[in-house]
Short mmCIF file of C-alpha atoms in Angstrom, two decimals:
data_model
loop_
_atom_site.label_atom_id
_atom_site.label_comp_id
_atom_site.label_asym_id
_atom_site.label_seq_id
_atom_site.Cartn_x
_atom_site.Cartn_y
_atom_site.Cartn_z
CA MET A 1 -65.72 -74.36 -86.84
CA GLN A 2 -62.63 -73.41 -84.92
CA THR A 3 -65.03 -72.53 -82.00
CA ALA A 4 -66.62 -75.98 -82.40
CA LEU A 5 -63.22 -77.85 -82.35
CA GLU A 6 -62.09 -76.04 -79.12
CA ASP A 7 -65.34 -77.14 -77.46
CA PHE A 8 -64.87 -80.60 -78.59
CA PHE A 9 -61.31 -80.56 -77.24
CA ARG A 10 -62.85 -79.32 -73.86
CA ALA A 11 -65.31 -82.17 -74.07
CA LEU A 12 -62.52 -84.58 -74.65
CA ARG A 13 -60.68 -83.28 -71.59
CA ALA A 14 -63.90 -83.70 -69.46
CA ALA A 15 -63.75 -87.38 -70.51
CA ASP A 16 -59.95 -87.73 -69.32
CA VAL A 17 -58.74 -87.67 -72.98
CA ARG A 18 -55.51 -85.74 -72.44
CA VAL A 19 -55.33 -82.96 -75.28
CA SER A 20 -52.34 -80.74 -74.81
CA PRO A 21 -52.11 -77.31 -76.76
CA ALA A 22 -49.63 -78.85 -79.14
CA GLU A 23 -51.98 -81.77 -79.86
CA ALA A 24 -54.60 -79.23 -80.42
CA ILE A 25 -52.49 -77.25 -82.95
CA ASP A 26 -51.96 -80.53 -84.73
CA ALA A 27 -55.67 -81.64 -84.83
CA HIS A 28 -56.44 -78.30 -86.52
CA ARG A 29 -53.83 -78.86 -89.10
CA THR A 30 -55.19 -82.26 -89.53
CA VAL A 31 -58.70 -80.90 -89.89
CA ASP A 32 -57.37 -78.37 -92.62
CA VAL A 33 -56.16 -81.65 -94.66
CA VAL A 34 -59.14 -83.83 -94.29
CA GLY A 35 -61.89 -81.38 -94.24
CA PHE A 36 -65.41 -82.13 -92.71
CA ALA A 37 -67.25 -83.66 -95.74
CA ASP A 38 -66.52 -87.35 -94.88
CA ARG A 39 -67.42 -87.91 -91.29
CA GLU A 40 -65.65 -91.21 -91.01
CA LEU A 41 -62.40 -89.89 -92.38
CA PHE A 42 -62.78 -86.79 -89.99
CA ARG A 43 -63.31 -88.89 -86.96
CA ASP A 44 -60.62 -91.43 -87.67
CA ALA A 45 -58.08 -88.39 -88.44
CA LEU A 46 -58.88 -86.69 -85.33
CA CYS A 47 -58.74 -89.89 -83.22
CA ALA A 48 -55.32 -90.96 -84.72
CA THR A 49 -54.02 -87.23 -83.85
CA LEU A 50 -55.71 -87.08 -79.98
CA ALA A 51 -55.99 -90.62 -78.65
CA LYS A 52 -52.80 -92.14 -77.34
CA THR A 53 -54.01 -95.35 -75.68
CA ALA A 54 -56.89 -98.04 -76.40
CA ASP A 55 -58.75 -96.52 -73.40
CA GLU A 56 -58.61 -92.96 -74.90
CA VAL A 57 -59.84 -94.33 -78.27
CA THR A 58 -62.71 -95.87 -76.58
CA ARG A 59 -63.57 -92.39 -74.61
CA PHE A 60 -62.61 -90.57 -77.89
CA GLU A 61 -65.47 -92.38 -79.92
CA ALA A 62 -68.06 -91.94 -77.35
CA VAL A 63 -67.32 -88.23 -77.00
CA PHE A 64 -67.35 -87.70 -80.79
CA ASP A 65 -70.49 -89.51 -81.33
CA THR A 66 -72.26 -87.31 -78.55
CA PHE A 67 -70.71 -84.14 -79.76
CA PHE A 68 -71.30 -84.42 -83.53
CA ASP A 69 -74.85 -86.09 -83.20
CA ARG A 70 -77.51 -83.94 -84.17
CA HIS A 71 -80.54 -86.55 -84.23
CA SER A 72 -81.04 -86.29 -80.44
CA ASP A 73 -81.90 -82.37 -81.31
CA ALA A 74 -84.28 -83.43 -84.13
CA PRO A 75 -86.66 -80.40 -84.86
CA PRO A 76 -90.23 -80.76 -84.00
CA PRO A 77 -92.73 -81.89 -86.88
CA PRO A 78 -94.48 -79.42 -88.90
CA ALA A 79 -97.25 -77.71 -87.31
CA ALA A 80 -99.61 -78.04 -90.28
CA PRO A 81 -99.49 -80.82 -92.79
CA GLU A 82 -98.49 -79.76 -96.19
CA GLY A 83 -101.46 -78.75 -98.78
CA GLN A 84 -103.54 -77.39 -95.88
CA GLY A 85 -102.92 -73.79 -96.46
CA ASP A 86 -100.92 -71.11 -94.83
CA PRO A 87 -99.20 -72.51 -91.87
CA MET A 88 -99.32 -69.20 -89.89
CA GLU A 89 -103.28 -69.10 -90.47
CA GLY A 90 -105.07 -68.05 -87.29
CA LEU A 91 -102.22 -66.39 -85.67
CA PRO A 92 -102.21 -62.50 -85.04
CA PRO A 93 -100.24 -60.28 -87.50
CA GLU A 94 -97.41 -59.78 -84.95
CA ALA A 95 -96.51 -63.60 -85.62
CA GLN A 96 -95.26 -62.60 -89.00
CA GLU A 97 -92.72 -60.53 -87.58
CA SER A 98 -91.32 -63.27 -85.54
CA ASP A 99 -88.69 -65.59 -87.15
CA LEU A 100 -89.00 -68.22 -84.55
CA ALA A 101 -92.75 -68.39 -85.05
CA ARG A 102 -92.28 -68.90 -88.70
CA MET A 103 -89.74 -71.48 -88.29
CA LEU A 104 -91.92 -73.45 -85.69
CA MET A 105 -95.12 -73.07 -87.97
CA ALA A 106 -92.97 -74.35 -91.07
CA GLY A 107 -91.21 -76.95 -89.24
CA ASP A 108 -87.87 -75.76 -90.49
CA GLY A 109 -85.80 -78.02 -88.84
CA ALA A 110 -82.38 -77.00 -90.10
CA ALA A 111 -83.11 -73.48 -89.42
CA LEU A 112 -84.16 -74.38 -85.95
CA ALA A 113 -81.05 -76.29 -85.32
CA GLN A 114 -79.02 -73.41 -86.50
CA ALA A 115 -80.92 -71.08 -84.41
CA MET A 116 -80.66 -73.35 -81.35
CA GLU A 117 -76.74 -73.48 -81.83
CA ALA A 118 -76.41 -69.76 -81.76
CA ALA A 119 -78.56 -69.26 -78.93
CA ALA A 120 -76.83 -71.97 -77.08
CA GLU A 121 -73.44 -70.05 -77.63
CA ARG A 122 -75.04 -66.78 -76.44
CA ALA A 123 -76.65 -68.51 -73.48
CA GLU A 124 -73.13 -70.11 -72.71
CA VAL A 125 -74.56 -73.52 -72.47
CA SER A 126 -71.33 -75.23 -72.84
CA ARG A 127 -70.10 -73.95 -69.54
CA ILE A 128 -72.52 -76.24 -67.73
CA ARG A 129 -70.94 -77.70 -64.66
CA LEU A 130 -73.82 -79.29 -62.39
CA SER A 131 -76.66 -81.15 -63.07
CA THR A 132 -78.84 -78.49 -61.07
CA GLN A 133 -77.93 -75.87 -63.86
CA ARG A 134 -79.92 -77.79 -66.54
CA ALA A 135 -83.38 -76.38 -65.96
CA ARG A 136 -82.15 -72.83 -65.69
CA LEU A 137 -79.98 -73.28 -68.76
CA THR A 138 -82.65 -74.75 -70.76
CA ARG A 139 -84.84 -71.68 -69.89
CA ARG A 140 -81.98 -69.23 -70.91
CA LEU A 141 -81.48 -71.10 -74.31
CA LEU A 142 -85.43 -70.81 -74.96
CA GLU A 143 -85.17 -67.25 -74.09
CA GLU A 144 -82.32 -66.44 -76.32
CA MET A 145 -84.33 -68.21 -79.11
CA GLY A 146 -87.25 -65.86 -78.62
CA LEU A 147 -89.53 -67.93 -76.27
CA SER A 148 -91.02 -64.64 -74.66
CA GLU A 149 -92.06 -63.62 -78.01
CA ILE A 150 -93.78 -66.90 -78.82
CA GLU A 151 -95.64 -66.56 -75.47
CA ARG A 152 -96.92 -63.20 -76.35
CA ILE A 153 -98.01 -64.41 -79.65
CA LEU A 154 -99.97 -67.42 -78.00
CA ALA A 155 -101.50 -65.14 -75.49
CA ALA A 156 -102.88 -62.67 -78.52
CA ALA A 157 -104.14 -65.71 -80.43
CA ARG A 158 -106.07 -67.01 -77.60
CA ARG A 159 -107.64 -63.65 -77.14
CA LEU A 160 -108.83 -63.93 -80.84
CA GLY A 161 -110.81 -66.96 -80.36
CA GLY A 162 -112.23 -69.10 -83.33
CA PRO A 163 -109.52 -69.43 -85.85
CA GLY A 164 -107.01 -68.06 -83.58
CA GLU A 165 -107.60 -70.99 -80.97
CA ALA A 166 -106.57 -73.39 -83.69
CA GLY A 167 -103.55 -71.62 -84.58
CA ALA A 168 -102.55 -71.06 -81.04
CA ASP A 169 -102.95 -74.93 -80.35
CA ARG A 170 -100.57 -75.62 -83.47
CA LEU A 171 -98.02 -73.00 -81.97
CA GLU A 172 -98.47 -74.42 -78.26
CA ALA A 173 -97.65 -77.94 -79.68
CA ALA A 174 -94.57 -76.64 -81.62
CA ARG A 175 -93.49 -74.62 -78.57
CA LYS A 176 -93.58 -77.79 -76.37
CA ALA A 177 -91.73 -79.82 -78.83
CA LEU A 178 -89.09 -76.97 -79.23
CA ALA A 179 -88.91 -77.00 -75.15
CA ALA A 180 -88.20 -80.78 -75.41
CA GLN A 181 -85.60 -80.34 -78.21
CA ALA A 182 -83.81 -77.56 -75.93
CA SER A 183 -83.92 -79.77 -72.85
CA ALA A 184 -82.25 -82.57 -74.89
CA TYR A 185 -79.84 -80.26 -76.09
CA VAL A 186 -78.81 -79.00 -72.56
CA GLU A 187 -78.74 -82.54 -71.46
CA ARG A 188 -76.28 -83.60 -74.31
CA GLN A 189 -74.13 -80.68 -73.10
CA HIS A 190 -74.02 -81.59 -69.64
CA GLU A 191 -73.13 -85.24 -70.77
CA LEU A 192 -70.26 -83.67 -72.64
CA TYR A 193 -68.81 -81.25 -70.34
CA ALA A 194 -70.08 -81.93 -66.84
CA SER A 195 -71.09 -85.64 -66.52
CA GLY A 196 -67.80 -86.22 -64.39
CA SER A 197 -68.00 -82.95 -62.48
CA GLY A 198 -70.07 -84.38 -59.58
CA LYS A 199 -67.73 -87.32 -59.25
CA ARG A 200 -64.56 -85.09 -59.51
CA LEU A 201 -66.16 -82.81 -56.63
CA ARG A 202 -66.83 -85.91 -54.54
CA GLU A 203 -63.10 -87.01 -55.21
CA GLU A 204 -62.00 -83.60 -53.96
CA MET A 205 -63.84 -83.94 -50.78
CA LEU A 206 -62.66 -87.54 -50.39
CA ALA A 207 -59.07 -86.20 -50.94
CA ARG A 208 -59.46 -84.03 -47.85
CA LYS A 209 -61.45 -86.42 -45.56
CA ALA A 210 -59.76 -87.54 -42.44
CA LEU A 211 -58.69 -91.10 -42.64
CA ASN A 212 -59.03 -91.68 -38.90
CA ALA A 213 -62.72 -90.15 -38.79
CA GLU A 214 -64.86 -91.47 -36.04
CA GLY A 215 -66.99 -94.41 -37.16
CA GLY A 216 -64.71 -95.27 -40.07
CA ILE A 217 -64.82 -94.94 -43.73
CA ASP A 218 -68.08 -95.82 -45.90
CA PRO A 219 -67.37 -98.76 -48.13
CA VAL A 220 -68.65 -96.82 -51.04
CA ASP A 221 -66.23 -94.05 -50.07
CA GLN A 222 -63.39 -96.61 -49.50
CA ALA A 223 -63.51 -97.80 -52.94
CA MET A 224 -63.51 -94.31 -54.47
CA MET A 225 -60.62 -93.35 -52.27
CA GLN A 226 -58.62 -96.82 -53.36
CA ALA A 227 -59.04 -95.59 -57.08
CA LEU A 228 -58.26 -92.16 -56.13
CA VAL A 229 -55.10 -93.28 -54.59
CA LYS A 230 -53.94 -95.26 -57.52
CA ARG A 231 -54.60 -92.24 -59.86
CA MET A 232 -52.60 -89.95 -57.73
CA ALA A 233 -49.81 -92.54 -57.75
CA LYS A 234 -50.07 -92.85 -61.43
CA ARG A 235 -49.75 -89.04 -61.82
CA LEU A 236 -46.53 -88.94 -59.85
CA ALA A 237 -45.28 -91.99 -61.46
CA ASP A 238 -45.56 -90.29 -64.93
CA ARG A 239 -43.92 -87.17 -63.67
CA TYR A 240 -41.04 -88.87 -61.92
CA SER A 241 -40.17 -91.62 -64.28
CA ARG A 242 -39.63 -89.59 -67.53
CA ARG A 243 -35.96 -88.56 -66.96
CA ARG A 244 -33.43 -90.97 -65.37
CA ASN A 245 -30.45 -88.81 -66.57
CA VAL A 246 -29.90 -85.14 -66.02
CA ALA A 247 -27.53 -83.07 -67.69
CA TRP A 248 -24.73 -81.32 -65.95
CA THR A 249 -25.04 -78.03 -67.74
CA GLY A 250 -21.72 -76.90 -68.52
CA HIS A 251 -19.69 -79.98 -67.84
CA LEU A 252 -18.42 -81.02 -71.40
CA ASP A 253 -18.24 -84.60 -71.97
CA VAL A 254 -15.00 -84.50 -74.33
CA ARG A 255 -14.61 -88.24 -75.22
CA ARG A 256 -18.31 -88.58 -76.40
CA THR A 257 -18.10 -85.14 -78.23
CA LEU A 258 -15.01 -86.19 -80.02
CA ARG A 259 -16.54 -89.61 -81.00
CA LYS A 260 -19.56 -87.96 -82.41
CA SER A 261 -17.44 -85.42 -84.39
CA MET A 262 -15.87 -88.33 -86.55
CA GLY A 263 -18.71 -88.43 -88.76
CA TYR A 264 -18.27 -84.77 -89.51
CA GLY A 265 -14.63 -84.75 -90.30
CA GLY A 266 -13.69 -83.82 -86.88
CA MET A 267 -15.94 -80.65 -86.77
CA PRO A 268 -17.67 -80.86 -83.20
CA PHE A 269 -21.31 -80.17 -84.50
CA ASP A 270 -22.99 -82.17 -81.68
CA ILE A 271 -21.97 -81.04 -78.24
CA VAL A 272 -22.32 -83.87 -75.47
CA PHE A 273 -22.68 -82.67 -71.82
CA LYS A 274 -22.02 -84.93 -68.84
CA THR A 275 -24.91 -86.52 -67.39
CA LYS A 276 -25.78 -87.89 -63.79
CA LYS A 277 -27.72 -90.97 -63.46
CA VAL A 278 -30.85 -90.24 -61.35
CA ASP A 279 -31.32 -93.13 -58.78
CA LYS A 280 -34.68 -94.44 -58.22
CA PRO A 281 -35.95 -94.29 -54.50
CA SER A 282 -35.59 -96.91 -52.34
CA ILE A 283 -38.22 -97.14 -49.61
CA VAL A 284 -38.78 -98.91 -46.34
CA ALA A 285 -42.32 -98.42 -45.16
CA ILE A 286 -43.17 -99.24 -41.27
CA CYS A 287 -46.75 -99.12 -40.89
CA ASP A 288 -48.69 -99.18 -37.67
CA VAL A 289 -51.94 -101.07 -38.14
CA SER A 290 -53.67 -100.76 -34.78
CA LYS A 291 -57.29 -99.96 -35.13
CA SER A 292 -56.69 -96.09 -35.12
CA VAL A 293 -54.19 -95.85 -37.98
CA ALA A 294 -55.09 -98.92 -40.05
CA ALA A 295 -56.96 -97.03 -42.73
CA ALA A 296 -54.15 -94.53 -43.18
CA ALA A 297 -51.56 -97.49 -43.36
CA GLN A 298 -53.66 -99.20 -45.93
CA PHE A 299 -53.84 -96.06 -48.24
CA LEU A 300 -50.04 -95.36 -47.70
CA LEU A 301 -49.29 -99.04 -48.99
CA THR A 302 -51.72 -98.81 -51.79
CA PHE A 303 -49.86 -95.56 -52.94
CA LEU A 304 -46.48 -96.83 -52.55
CA TYR A 305 -47.01 -100.08 -54.42
CA SER A 306 -48.75 -98.28 -57.24
CA LEU A 307 -45.50 -96.32 -57.82
CA ASN A 308 -43.66 -99.43 -59.01
CA GLU A 309 -42.37 -97.37 -62.05
CA VAL A 310 -40.65 -94.89 -59.71
CA VAL A 311 -39.57 -96.99 -56.81
CA ASP A 312 -36.50 -99.24 -57.12
CA ARG A 313 -37.09 -101.06 -53.96
CA LEU A 314 -39.96 -101.06 -51.42
CA ASP A 315 -39.92 -103.22 -48.28
CA ALA A 316 -43.18 -102.92 -46.34
CA PHE A 317 -43.46 -103.84 -42.46
CA ALA A 318 -46.51 -103.75 -40.16
CA PHE A 319 -46.93 -103.81 -36.54
CA SER A 320 -48.97 -103.50 -33.60
CA GLY A 321 -47.54 -105.53 -30.72
CA ARG A 322 -45.00 -107.12 -32.98
CA LEU A 323 -43.57 -106.20 -36.39
CA ILE A 324 -43.66 -108.55 -39.56
CA SER A 325 -42.72 -107.99 -43.04
CA VAL A 326 -45.84 -107.70 -45.26
CA ASN A 327 -44.06 -107.98 -48.75
CA GLY A 328 -45.28 -111.53 -49.11
CA VAL A 329 -48.74 -110.72 -48.12
CA LEU A 330 -48.89 -107.67 -50.69
CA ASP A 331 -47.54 -110.03 -53.24
CA ASP A 332 -50.07 -112.73 -52.80
CA HIS A 333 -53.14 -110.33 -52.23
CA PRO A 334 -54.37 -107.10 -53.69
CA VAL A 335 -53.41 -104.16 -51.66
CA ASP A 336 -57.07 -103.40 -51.14
CA THR A 337 -57.56 -106.55 -48.95
CA ALA A 338 -53.98 -107.03 -47.90
CA ILE A 339 -54.55 -104.99 -44.72
CA PHE A 340 -57.07 -107.61 -43.51
CA GLU A 341 -54.69 -110.48 -44.04
CA VAL A 342 -52.13 -108.55 -42.00
CA LEU A 343 -54.69 -107.82 -39.32
CA LYS A 344 -55.28 -111.56 -38.97
CA GLN A 345 -51.63 -112.21 -38.07
CA ILE A 346 -50.78 -109.21 -35.85
CA GLY A 347 -54.18 -107.36 -35.23
CA PHE A 348 -55.73 -106.66 -32.01
CA GLN A 349 -52.47 -106.59 -29.98
CA GLN A 350 -51.63 -103.86 -27.61
CA THR A 351 -49.42 -101.33 -29.50
CA ASP A 352 -45.86 -101.34 -28.57
CA TYR A 353 -43.56 -99.09 -30.73
CA GLY A 354 -40.23 -100.05 -28.78
CA LYS A 355 -40.72 -103.89 -29.32
CA SER A 356 -41.45 -103.43 -33.00
CA LEU A 357 -38.52 -101.17 -33.32
CA GLU A 358 -36.33 -104.12 -31.64
CA ASP A 359 -38.04 -106.57 -34.16
CA PHE A 360 -37.07 -104.39 -36.99
CA ALA A 361 -33.48 -103.85 -35.64
CA GLU A 362 -32.79 -107.64 -35.07
CA GLN A 363 -34.12 -108.82 -38.43
CA HIS A 364 -34.29 -106.09 -40.88
CA MET A 365 -31.70 -103.40 -40.35
CA ASP A 366 -29.67 -104.44 -43.19
CA ARG A 367 -32.38 -103.32 -45.63
CA ILE A 368 -31.38 -99.86 -44.75
CA ASP A 369 -28.31 -97.90 -46.52
CA ARG A 370 -27.64 -94.31 -47.63
CA HIS A 371 -30.00 -94.80 -50.67
CA THR A 372 -33.12 -95.63 -48.23
CA THR A 373 -35.84 -93.36 -47.48
CA VAL A 374 -37.78 -94.88 -44.21
CA ILE A 375 -41.23 -93.91 -44.07
CA ILE A 376 -42.89 -94.38 -40.63
CA LEU A 377 -46.68 -94.16 -40.24
CA GLY A 378 -48.22 -94.04 -36.75
CA ASP A 379 -49.70 -91.90 -33.89
CA ALA A 380 -46.51 -93.02 -31.79
CA ARG A 381 -48.92 -93.98 -28.84
CA SER A 382 -46.93 -96.85 -27.17
CA ASN A 383 -49.03 -97.48 -23.91
CA TYR A 384 -46.15 -96.08 -21.91
CA ALA A 385 -43.71 -98.69 -22.82
CA ASN A 386 -40.00 -98.06 -23.69
CA PRO A 387 -40.01 -96.24 -26.92
CA ARG A 388 -36.43 -97.30 -27.80
CA LEU A 389 -35.20 -94.01 -29.09
CA ASP A 390 -31.66 -95.48 -29.60
CA ILE A 391 -32.80 -97.72 -32.41
CA LEU A 392 -34.70 -94.79 -34.20
CA ALA A 393 -31.30 -92.72 -33.89
CA THR A 394 -29.38 -95.85 -35.53
CA ILE A 395 -32.06 -95.94 -38.24
CA GLN A 396 -31.64 -92.14 -38.86
CA LYS A 397 -27.72 -92.37 -39.21
CA ARG A 398 -27.84 -95.51 -41.68
CA SER A 399 -30.78 -94.19 -43.86
CA ARG A 400 -31.09 -91.19 -46.47
CA ALA A 401 -33.87 -89.67 -44.48
CA VAL A 402 -36.65 -90.65 -42.00
CA ILE A 403 -39.99 -89.52 -42.44
CA TRP A 404 -42.78 -89.83 -39.98
CA LEU A 405 -46.40 -89.45 -40.86
CA ASN A 406 -48.82 -89.11 -37.96
CA PRO A 407 -52.44 -88.98 -38.29
CA GLU A 408 -52.91 -86.93 -35.23
CA PRO A 409 -52.44 -83.01 -35.17
CA GLU A 410 -49.27 -81.78 -33.65
CA SER A 411 -51.18 -80.48 -30.54
CA TYR A 412 -51.57 -84.14 -29.45
CA TRP A 413 -47.96 -85.31 -29.91
CA SER A 414 -47.20 -84.78 -26.38
CA GLN A 415 -50.21 -85.67 -24.72
CA GLY A 416 -51.03 -89.02 -22.74
CA ASP A 417 -48.94 -91.93 -24.02
CA SER A 418 -47.85 -90.20 -27.09
CA VAL A 419 -44.09 -90.05 -27.69
CA MET A 420 -44.04 -88.39 -30.93
CA ASN A 421 -42.39 -85.19 -29.52
CA ARG A 422 -39.47 -87.62 -28.47
CA TYR A 423 -39.38 -89.52 -31.74
CA GLU A 424 -39.54 -86.24 -33.82
CA ARG A 425 -35.86 -85.38 -32.76
CA PHE A 426 -34.59 -88.25 -34.93
CA CYS A 427 -36.73 -87.78 -38.07
CA HIS A 428 -35.76 -85.52 -41.13
CA VAL A 429 -39.51 -84.96 -41.51
CA ALA A 430 -42.39 -85.24 -39.11
CA LYS A 431 -45.69 -84.01 -40.37
CA THR A 432 -49.18 -84.55 -39.82
CA CYS A 433 -50.82 -86.81 -42.50
CA ASN A 434 -54.46 -87.53 -42.06
CA THR A 435 -55.70 -86.90 -45.64
CA LEU A 436 -55.05 -88.59 -49.03
CA GLU A 437 -54.32 -85.01 -50.24
CA GLN A 438 -51.65 -84.53 -47.48
CA LEU A 439 -50.27 -88.12 -48.47
CA GLU A 440 -49.69 -87.26 -52.02
CA ARG A 441 -47.83 -83.96 -51.20
CA ILE A 442 -45.61 -85.72 -48.76
CA ILE A 443 -44.80 -88.75 -51.19
CA GLU A 444 -44.01 -86.23 -54.17
CA ASP A 445 -41.66 -84.43 -51.52
CA VAL A 446 -39.83 -87.78 -51.16
CA LEU A 447 -39.50 -88.30 -54.91
CA ARG A 448 -38.40 -84.83 -55.53
CA THR A 449 -35.27 -85.39 -53.06
CA TYR A 450 -34.06 -88.13 -55.77
CA ILE A 451 -33.93 -85.42 -58.43
CA PRO A 452 -30.65 -83.42 -58.53
CA HIS A 453 -31.08 -79.63 -58.88
#
C-alpha cells in the first residue's frame, strides 16, 4: 500500500494540493493508526493530515474519489452465463494455459482488476504526462496483461471453425470489454496525474511570451497571463512574508536572556539573541502606458498590487504625455481593467518622459525616501524631447534604488529617439523586461534586497 500512497501524494500535488515530505510521513503514520477497512475514516484522516485550506479540501476529495474509485474499471461481464457448461468450451487447448483467457471467459472481475493494477505498474501508466500518450499506454497496458496471447488464441479458434467460432465470439466480446476497461483505466490515470499538464505547459509558454508582441496579446492568453501573474505574486508573498525578524547570530540579548532565566532560578536555559526587524518594501512604480508598453505596465501593476502582504507602501503613477497618480483608479477598479481607465485619462498622447518626470518632481517627490525602491517601466523613447536627466539623478540620490525595466532589447537602447543609454547612468539596475518570467525574477530581486544577509 505504500506505493499506492506515494502515487496518491503525486496525484494530490498534480491537483495543486501541497504535500511536503514531512506531511507525507505524517500521512503514513496516520494510515498505520486508522487502517484501510473504513473508507470514510481513511479519507477523513488523510484529509485532516494533508489539506490545509478549504480549497485544498475540495481538491483532495475530488482526487481521493477518482484515485480510489474502482467502479469505473468494472470488469467485463462473464463470457458465458452460469449453468451453460465450461466457459472455455470451443477454444483451442492453448487457451487453458492462458491465465488472462481463463479470467476473461469466467468473468472473474476481482482477478482481472488485480491483473490490470499489476500490469499498469509494469507499464508505468501513472507516468502519463500528455493526452497524446493515452492510446500508446492503453496498448502497452493490454500487452502487459497478455493481449498478444489472446489474439493468438482467437486466430487459432477461428481456424477450428464450428464450436471454435462460438468460443472465439465470446472471447472476442470479452477482449473488447477488456480494451474498454483498460482505456477507462488509462483515462483515469491521465485525469489524476496529467489533466493539468497541458495547462501548465501553456502557462510556461505564456511566461516567456513577449509582452510587446506585434498584434498584441490574445484575450484568452491575456486572462491566463493575469491569473499567472497573481499566482507568481502569491508565491513571492508566501516566500518573503514569513519572517519579519532575522536573528543576529552571535549577538546575545542579555536583558531578555536574564528575564527568561528568572523562571529557572537564574539559570540561563533559554539563550536569546538580538534580532533585526526586516522592513517591508516601499515601492514607487512609474509606468509608461503608451501603446507599445501598455501591456507590460498592466502586468507590472497587477504583480505589485498582488504583493500586498509583502509591500508596505505602493504608489503607482502612469504617463504618456503627462503623469498622473493611479492609486485611486486601482482602488476603485480591478487591476485587470484599471489600465483602460488610465488610458481614458492620459492615453493617446505623445510620449514625453521629460515632462512626466517634471510632473513627478513637482507633485510627488516627497513620496521618495531612503527606504523606497523606484521601479520605472518604459522604453525611454521620448520623441527627441528634453529627457530631464537631472530629475532622475535627484530621484536616484533620494531613493534606496532605481530600477528601470525596458521591454526593448539593449541593442535598441541607443537607436532612434531612445535615451535609455543616458538614463541608465542614474539607475542602480537597468534590465530588459519583456516577459512575465523576467518580471518575476526582477521583482524577487527587489524583495530580496530588503532581507539582511
